[in-house]
Amino acid sequence: TKEIKVIQELVDKVHYYKKLEARATPMKPIDIKHDKLDGFAFGECKCGTVVDKFENEFCNRCGQALDWSEDE
């Protein structure tokens, strides 16, 4: 029925917005490496893409926001 279709569309939108929210919430890259000679740092996004600290606030492949802050 029409009501069921409208409800399903709303559920789909909620799932879509939850994915966007998760992608916009910065996460730490996996296995961050630091080059001691030039200070270059890079890590791996959860999607598997290697990203560098100095040019990437977001993953180039999936758009995940990245948190490069140091652990306290």
mmCIF file of C-alpha atoms in Angstrom:
data_model
loop_
_atom_site.group_PDB
_atom_site.id
_atom_site.type_symbol
_atom_site.label_atom_id
_atom_site.label_comp_id
_atom_site.label_asym_id
_atom_site.label_seq_id
_atom_site.Cartn_x
_atom_site.Cartn_y
_atom_site.Cartn_z
ATOM 1 C CA THR A 1 0.000 0.000 0.000
ATOM 2 C CA LYS A 2 0.959 3.643 -0.272
ATOM 3 C CA GLU A 3 1.521 3.991 3.489
ATOM 4 C CA ILE A 4 3.968 1.086 3.549
ATOM 5 C CA LYS A 5 5.909 2.588 0.646
ATOM 6 C CA VAL A 6 6.155 5.947 2.453
ATOM 7 C CA ILE A 7 7.324 4.239 5.663
ATOM 8 C CA GLN A 8 9.957 2.234 3.739
ATOM 9 C CA GLU A 9 11.231 5.426 2.079
ATOM 10 C CA LEU A 10 11.564 7.056 5.510
ATOM 11 C CA VAL A 11 13.436 4.041 6.882
ATOM 12 C CA ASP A 12 15.768 4.124 3.873
ATOM 13 C CA LYS A 13 16.447 7.833 4.445
ATOM 14 C CA VAL A 14 17.238 7.236 8.125
ATOM 15 C CA HIS A 15 19.783 4.550 7.162
ATOM 16 C CA TYR A 16 21.279 6.873 4.541
ATOM 17 C CA TYR A 17 21.652 9.756 7.022
ATOM 18 C CA LYS A 18 23.184 7.456 9.647
ATOM 19 C CA LYS A 19 25.822 6.429 7.102
ATOM 20 C CA LEU A 20 26.517 10.085 6.306
ATOM 21 C CA GLU A 21 26.788 10.914 10.001
ATOM 22 C CA ALA A 22 29.241 8.044 10.564
ATOM 23 C CA ARG A 23 31.360 9.161 7.598
ATOM 24 C CA ALA A 24 31.383 12.770 8.848
ATOM 25 C CA THR A 25 32.495 11.736 12.346
ATOM 26 C CA PRO A 26 36.317 11.752 12.294
ATOM 27 C CA MET A 27 37.982 8.416 12.959
ATOM 28 C CA LYS A 28 41.628 7.663 13.501
ATOM 29 C CA PRO A 29 43.431 6.057 10.566
ATOM 30 C CA ILE A 30 44.587 2.494 11.148
ATOM 31 C CA ASP A 31 48.268 1.813 11.793
ATOM 32 C CA ILE A 32 49.646 5.368 11.572
ATOM 33 C CA LYS A 33 53.318 5.437 10.537
ATOM 34 C CA HIS A 34 55.685 8.378 11.002
ATOM 35 C CA ASP A 35 58.793 9.042 8.929
ATOM 36 C CA LYS A 36 61.312 10.365 11.433
ATOM 37 C CA LEU A 37 63.422 12.124 8.789
ATOM 38 C CA ASP A 38 60.819 14.423 7.244
ATOM 39 C CA GLY A 39 57.933 14.147 9.698
ATOM 40 C CA PHE A 40 55.668 12.601 7.064
ATOM 41 C CA ALA A 41 52.800 10.562 8.519
ATOM 42 C CA PHE A 42 50.379 8.216 6.829
ATOM 43 C CA GLY A 43 47.788 5.661 7.821
ATOM 44 C CA GLU A 44 45.063 3.501 6.393
ATOM 45 C CA CYS A 45 41.383 4.406 6.237
ATOM 46 C CA LYS A 46 38.841 1.746 7.215
ATOM 47 C CA CYS A 47 38.135 1.273 3.472
ATOM 48 C CA GLY A 48 41.774 0.243 2.926
ATOM 49 C CA THR A 49 43.042 3.412 1.250
ATOM 50 C CA VAL A 50 46.425 4.724 2.412
ATOM 51 C CA VAL A 51 46.165 8.434 3.245
ATOM 52 C CA ASP A 52 48.753 10.988 4.302
ATOM 53 C CA LYS A 53 48.314 13.339 7.245
ATOM 54 C CA PHE A 54 49.361 16.597 5.619
ATOM 55 C CA GLU A 55 46.952 16.643 2.696
ATOM 56 C CA ASN A 56 43.976 14.593 3.794
ATOM 57 C CA GLU A 57 41.294 15.500 6.299
ATOM 58 C CA PHE A 58 39.051 13.050 4.444
ATOM 59 C CA CYS A 59 39.686 9.761 2.683
ATOM 60 C CA ASN A 60 39.970 10.285 -1.078
ATOM 61 C CA ARG A 61 38.150 7.027 -1.766
ATOM 62 C CA CYS A 62 35.195 6.810 0.646
ATOM 63 C CA GLY A 63 35.005 10.333 2.090
ATOM 64 C CA GLN A 64 35.489 9.269 5.728
ATOM 65 C CA ALA A 65 36.553 12.181 7.942
ATOM 66 C CA LEU A 66 39.935 11.424 9.513
ATOM 67 C CA ASP A 67 41.206 12.288 12.984
ATOM 68 C CA TRP A 68 44.976 12.788 12.920
ATOM 69 C CA SER A 69 45.225 14.089 16.518
ATOM 70 C CA GLU A 70 47.848 12.479 18.690
ATOM 71 C CA ASP A 71 46.796 10.232 21.557
ATOM 72 C CA GLU A 72 47.191 11.978 24.872
#
